[in-house]
Coordinates of C-alpha atoms in Angstrom, one line a residue:
M1 CA -0.1 0.2 0.0
E2 CA 2.7 2.6 1.2
G3 CA 0.4 5.4 1.3
K4 CA -1.0 5.1 -1.9
E5 CA -4.6 5.8 -2.4
E6 CA -6.9 3.5 -4.3
D7 CA -10.6 3.2 -4.8
V8 CA -12.8 0.4 -3.3
K9 CA -14.2 -2.5 -5.1
L10 CA -16.4 -4.3 -2.8
G11 CA -14.4 -3.6 0.0
A12 CA -11.1 -5.1 -1.2
N13 CA -9.3 -2.3 -2.7
K14 CA -5.8 -4.1 -2.8
F15 CA -7.5 -6.2 -6.0
S16 CA -8.3 -4.8 -9.4
E17 CA -11.1 -6.6 -11.2
R18 CA -10.7 -4.4 -14.2
Q19 CA -11.4 -6.5 -17.1
P20 CA -11.8 -6.1 -21.2
I21 CA -15.5 -5.5 -22.2
G22 CA -17.8 -6.2 -25.2
T23 CA -17.1 -9.2 -27.2
S24 CA -13.7 -9.8 -26.0
A25 CA -14.7 -10.5 -22.9
Q26 CA -17.3 -13.2 -23.9
T27 CA -15.6 -16.3 -23.3
D28 CA -14.3 -17.8 -20.0
K29 CA -10.6 -18.1 -21.2
D30 CA -10.2 -14.4 -21.5
Y31 CA -11.6 -14.0 -18.1
K32 CA -9.3 -14.0 -14.8
E33 CA -10.8 -14.9 -11.9
P34 CA -9.6 -12.5 -9.3
P35 CA -7.5 -13.5 -6.4
P36 CA -9.4 -14.2 -2.9
A37 CA -8.7 -11.1 -0.2
P38 CA -6.1 -12.3 2.6
L39 CA -7.9 -13.4 6.1
F40 CA -5.8 -10.6 7.4
E41 CA -4.6 -7.3 5.6
P42 CA -2.6 -5.5 8.4
G43 CA -1.4 -3.0 5.8
E44 CA -4.7 -2.0 5.3
L45 CA -4.6 -0.1 8.8
K46 CA -2.0 2.2 7.0
S47 CA -3.9 3.3 4.2
W48 CA -6.1 6.4 4.0
S49 CA -8.8 4.4 1.8
F50 CA -9.5 2.1 4.8
W51 CA -10.6 4.7 7.0
R52 CA -12.3 6.4 4.4
A53 CA -14.3 3.3 3.5
G54 CA -15.6 3.0 7.3
I55 CA -16.7 6.7 7.5
A56 CA -18.3 5.8 4.0
E57 CA -20.3 2.9 5.8
F58 CA -21.0 5.2 8.6
I59 CA -22.4 7.8 7.1
A60 CA -24.5 5.9 4.5
T61 CA -25.7 3.8 7.4
F62 CA -26.4 6.7 9.4
L63 CA -28.5 8.7 6.5
F64 CA -30.3 5.1 5.8
L65 CA -31.8 4.8 9.3
Y66 CA -32.3 8.6 9.4
I67 CA -34.7 8.5 6.6
T68 CA -36.4 5.0 7.0
V69 CA -37.1 5.4 10.6
L70 CA -38.6 8.9 10.5
T71 CA -41.0 7.3 7.3
V72 CA -41.9 4.4 9.6
M73 CA -42.4 7.5 12.3
G74 CA -45.2 8.9 9.7
V75 CA -46.9 6.2 8.7
S76 CA -47.1 5.1 12.5
R77 CA -48.5 8.1 14.0
S78 CA -51.3 8.8 11.3
P79 CA -55.0 7.7 12.4
S80 CA -55.8 7.4 8.8
K81 CA -53.3 5.0 6.9
C82 CA -55.2 6.9 3.3
T83 CA -53.1 9.8 4.5
T84 CA -49.5 8.4 4.5
V85 CA -47.5 6.7 2.3
G86 CA -48.5 3.3 3.9
I87 CA -46.5 -0.2 3.4
Q88 CA -45.3 0.6 0.1
G89 CA -44.4 3.8 0.9
I90 CA -42.0 2.2 3.9
A91 CA -41.0 -0.1 1.2
W92 CA -40.1 2.6 -1.2
A93 CA -37.8 4.6 1.5
F94 CA -35.8 1.3 2.5
G95 CA -35.3 0.4 -1.2
G96 CA -35.0 4.0 -2.7
S97 CA -32.6 4.7 0.2
I98 CA -30.5 2.0 -0.6
F99 CA -30.3 2.6 -4.1
A100 CA -29.2 6.2 -3.7
L101 CA -26.6 5.4 -1.0
V102 CA -25.1 2.3 -2.7
Y103 CA -24.7 4.4 -6.0
C104 CA -23.0 7.2 -3.9
T105 CA -20.6 4.7 -1.7
A106 CA -20.0 2.1 -3.9
G107 CA -16.8 3.4 -5.6
I108 CA -15.3 4.2 -1.9
S109 CA -16.5 1.0 0.6
G110 CA -18.4 -0.9 -2.2
G111 CA -21.8 0.2 -0.4
H112 CA -22.6 -2.4 1.8
I113 CA -24.5 -0.5 4.7
N114 CA -25.5 -3.8 6.3
P115 CA -23.5 -6.7 8.2
A116 CA -25.1 -9.3 6.7
V117 CA -23.8 -7.9 3.1
T118 CA -20.4 -7.6 4.7
F119 CA -20.5 -10.9 6.1
G120 CA -21.7 -12.5 2.9
L121 CA -19.0 -11.0 1.1
F122 CA -16.3 -11.8 3.6
L123 CA -17.4 -15.3 3.2
A124 CA -16.8 -14.8 -0.6
R125 CA -13.3 -13.7 0.0
K126 CA -14.0 -10.3 -1.4
L127 CA -12.8 -8.5 1.6
S128 CA -10.4 -9.3 4.6
L129 CA -11.7 -10.1 8.2
T130 CA -9.9 -6.8 9.3
R131 CA -12.2 -4.5 6.9
A132 CA -15.3 -6.9 7.7
V133 CA -15.0 -6.3 11.1
F134 CA -14.3 -2.4 10.8
Y135 CA -17.5 -2.2 8.5
I136 CA -19.9 -3.8 10.8
V137 CA -18.7 -1.7 13.7
M138 CA -19.0 1.7 11.7
Q139 CA -22.8 0.6 10.3
T140 CA -23.7 -0.3 13.7
L141 CA -22.5 3.3 14.9
G142 CA -24.1 5.3 12.2
A143 CA -27.6 3.0 12.8
I144 CA -27.3 4.0 16.3
A145 CA -26.9 7.5 15.3
G146 CA -29.4 7.6 12.9
A147 CA -32.2 6.2 15.3
G148 CA -31.0 8.7 17.5
V149 CA -31.1 11.8 15.7
V150 CA -35.0 11.0 14.9
K151 CA -35.7 10.4 18.5
G152 CA -34.3 13.8 19.1
F153 CA -37.0 15.3 17.0
Q154 CA -39.9 13.5 18.0
K155 CA -39.3 11.6 21.6
N156 CA -42.5 11.2 22.8
Q157 CA -43.9 10.1 19.6
Y158 CA -40.8 7.8 18.7
E159 CA -41.2 6.1 22.0
L160 CA -45.2 5.9 21.5
R161 CA -44.9 4.6 18.1
G162 CA -42.2 1.6 18.5
G163 CA -39.2 3.6 17.0
G164 CA -39.3 1.8 14.3
A165 CA -38.0 -1.4 15.8
N166 CA -38.4 -4.8 14.6
V167 CA -40.0 -7.2 16.7
V168 CA -42.1 -10.2 15.7
N169 CA -45.9 -9.3 15.0
H170 CA -48.7 -11.0 16.6
G171 CA -50.0 -14.0 14.9
Y172 CA -46.2 -15.2 13.5
T173 CA -44.0 -17.4 15.8
K174 CA -40.1 -17.1 16.5
G175 CA -39.6 -19.4 13.8
D176 CA -41.6 -17.4 11.0
G177 CA -39.6 -14.4 11.8
L178 CA -36.7 -16.1 11.7
G179 CA -37.7 -17.8 8.1
A180 CA -38.7 -14.5 7.0
E181 CA -35.1 -12.8 7.9
I182 CA -33.5 -15.9 6.3
V183 CA -35.2 -16.1 3.1
G184 CA -35.3 -12.0 2.9
T185 CA -31.5 -11.6 3.6
F186 CA -31.0 -14.5 0.7
V187 CA -32.8 -12.4 -1.7
L188 CA -30.8 -9.4 -1.1
V189 CA -27.5 -10.9 -0.9
Y190 CA -27.8 -13.2 -3.7
T191 CA -29.0 -9.8 -5.6
V192 CA -25.7 -8.2 -4.3
F193 CA -23.3 -11.0 -5.5
S194 CA -25.2 -11.2 -9.2
A195 CA -25.2 -7.1 -9.3
T196 CA -21.3 -6.9 -8.7
D197 CA -20.0 -9.9 -10.1
A198 CA -16.8 -9.1 -11.8
K199 CA -17.2 -11.9 -14.5
R200 CA -20.4 -10.5 -15.6
N201 CA -19.0 -6.6 -15.4
A202 CA -16.5 -7.6 -17.8
R203 CA -19.1 -9.1 -20.2
D204 CA -21.6 -6.3 -20.0
S205 CA -20.2 -3.1 -19.7
H206 CA -23.5 -1.6 -18.4
V207 CA -23.8 -4.0 -15.2
P208 CA -21.4 -1.7 -13.1
I209 CA -23.4 1.4 -13.5
L210 CA -27.1 -0.3 -13.0
A211 CA -25.8 -2.1 -10.1
P212 CA -27.2 -0.5 -7.1
L213 CA -30.8 -0.5 -9.0
P214 CA -31.6 -4.0 -8.6
I215 CA -30.0 -3.9 -5.3
G216 CA -32.4 -0.9 -3.7
F217 CA -35.2 -3.1 -5.9
A218 CA -34.5 -6.3 -3.7
V219 CA -34.8 -4.4 -0.7
F220 CA -38.2 -3.0 -1.6
L221 CA -39.6 -6.3 -2.6
V222 CA -38.4 -7.9 0.3
H223 CA -40.1 -5.1 2.7
L224 CA -43.4 -5.4 0.8
A225 CA -43.2 -9.1 1.7
T226 CA -42.4 -9.4 5.5
I227 CA -43.5 -5.8 6.9
P228 CA -46.1 -7.6 8.2
I229 CA -44.2 -10.5 9.7
T230 CA -41.2 -8.6 11.4
G231 CA -41.4 -5.4 10.0
T232 CA -38.4 -6.5 7.8
G233 CA -34.7 -6.3 9.2
I234 CA -32.6 -8.1 6.9
N235 CA -29.8 -5.5 8.5
P236 CA -28.5 -6.2 11.9
A237 CA -27.3 -2.5 11.8
R238 CA -30.5 -1.3 11.4
S239 CA -32.2 -3.5 13.6
L240 CA -29.8 -3.2 16.7
G241 CA -29.4 0.9 16.4
A242 CA -33.5 1.2 16.3
A243 CA -33.4 -1.2 19.4
I244 CA -30.5 1.1 21.3
I245 CA -32.2 4.2 21.0
Y246 CA -36.0 2.9 21.4
N247 CA -34.8 0.6 24.4
K248 CA -38.0 -1.3 25.6
D249 CA -38.3 -5.0 26.6
H250 CA -40.5 -6.2 23.7
A251 CA -37.6 -4.6 21.5
W252 CA -35.1 -7.0 22.7
N253 CA -37.4 -10.3 23.3
D254 CA -36.8 -11.3 19.8
H255 CA -33.7 -9.3 18.8
W256 CA -31.3 -12.3 18.3
I257 CA -33.9 -13.0 15.0
F258 CA -32.6 -10.0 13.5
W259 CA -28.8 -11.2 13.9
V260 CA -29.0 -14.9 13.0
G261 CA -31.3 -14.9 10.4
P262 CA -29.7 -12.3 8.3
F263 CA -26.1 -13.8 8.8
I264 CA -28.0 -17.4 7.9
G265 CA -29.5 -16.0 4.9
A266 CA -26.2 -13.9 3.8
A267 CA -24.0 -17.1 4.1
L268 CA -26.6 -19.6 1.9
A269 CA -26.3 -16.8 -0.6
A270 CA -22.4 -16.9 -0.5
L271 CA -22.5 -20.5 -1.0
Y272 CA -25.1 -20.4 -3.4
H273 CA -23.5 -18.1 -5.7
Q274 CA -19.9 -19.3 -5.1
I275 CA -20.5 -22.9 -5.5
V276 CA -23.6 -23.4 -7.7
I277 CA -23.8 -20.3 -9.9
R278 CA -20.2 -19.6 -10.5
A279 CA -18.9 -23.3 -9.4
I280 CA -15.5 -21.8 -8.4
P281 CA -14.4 -24.7 -6.1
F282 CA -14.7 -27.1 -9.6
K283 CA -12.4 -24.6 -11.7
T284 CA -9.5 -25.8 -12.5
R285 CA -6.6 -23.3 -11.9
D286 CA -3.5 -22.6 -14.7

């Protein structure tokens, strides 16, 4: 590294994934699989791009919680749902925020904004353990700060309306909630892998530009499906930030679901993409 500042690609800025585009990249022999990120990379700590990426994750997650929790509060405080954006608007707030924030931060940190996404990319060896832990810490701190600002605006309403905290809703079991979080996170992380696949980017020049769109749309669709079940977590930082600032007993009763579920879903998506879709373990290396 030696002080050289480099752009971040999927959080592993040491390894370039630039490939030819168009017809010259249509065959497997023209594509070289990028090397896996090292488990530990002490040299990253001396690079400004490492710290810059963490700051970007903090700010992005802060803005994500600020926008989305305010939207949830606006819907929940209205006596008539016909005068609010409703569940569809909440889903759009989450999906649209991710679309915009991933677009803004992808070239700096990879635009994870979610510990589950970071965990899945780490399992696929797209970034080092050092960077993954740093990202998760910064995402969590950003989420706490974002929810805290919302509470500062409207403390009474925040506490009265649940603070946007994730819980398993009445009529559903803990198993239902866990399953919804696993499947929902699988959809998100699988979309992230597909939208940022280096081989696909090499073949289709438009893919890197469009990558934030399917990721945001996946978040939107998952929220439409699972808001009635858990309020939709699929992001442990989002769930933890809202729970800490709200800090009522029922917000913590099922909180483990919003860590275990997303991490299982992310792991399954990473395994599916790397082993089934890309078949990386079965490829012969020259």
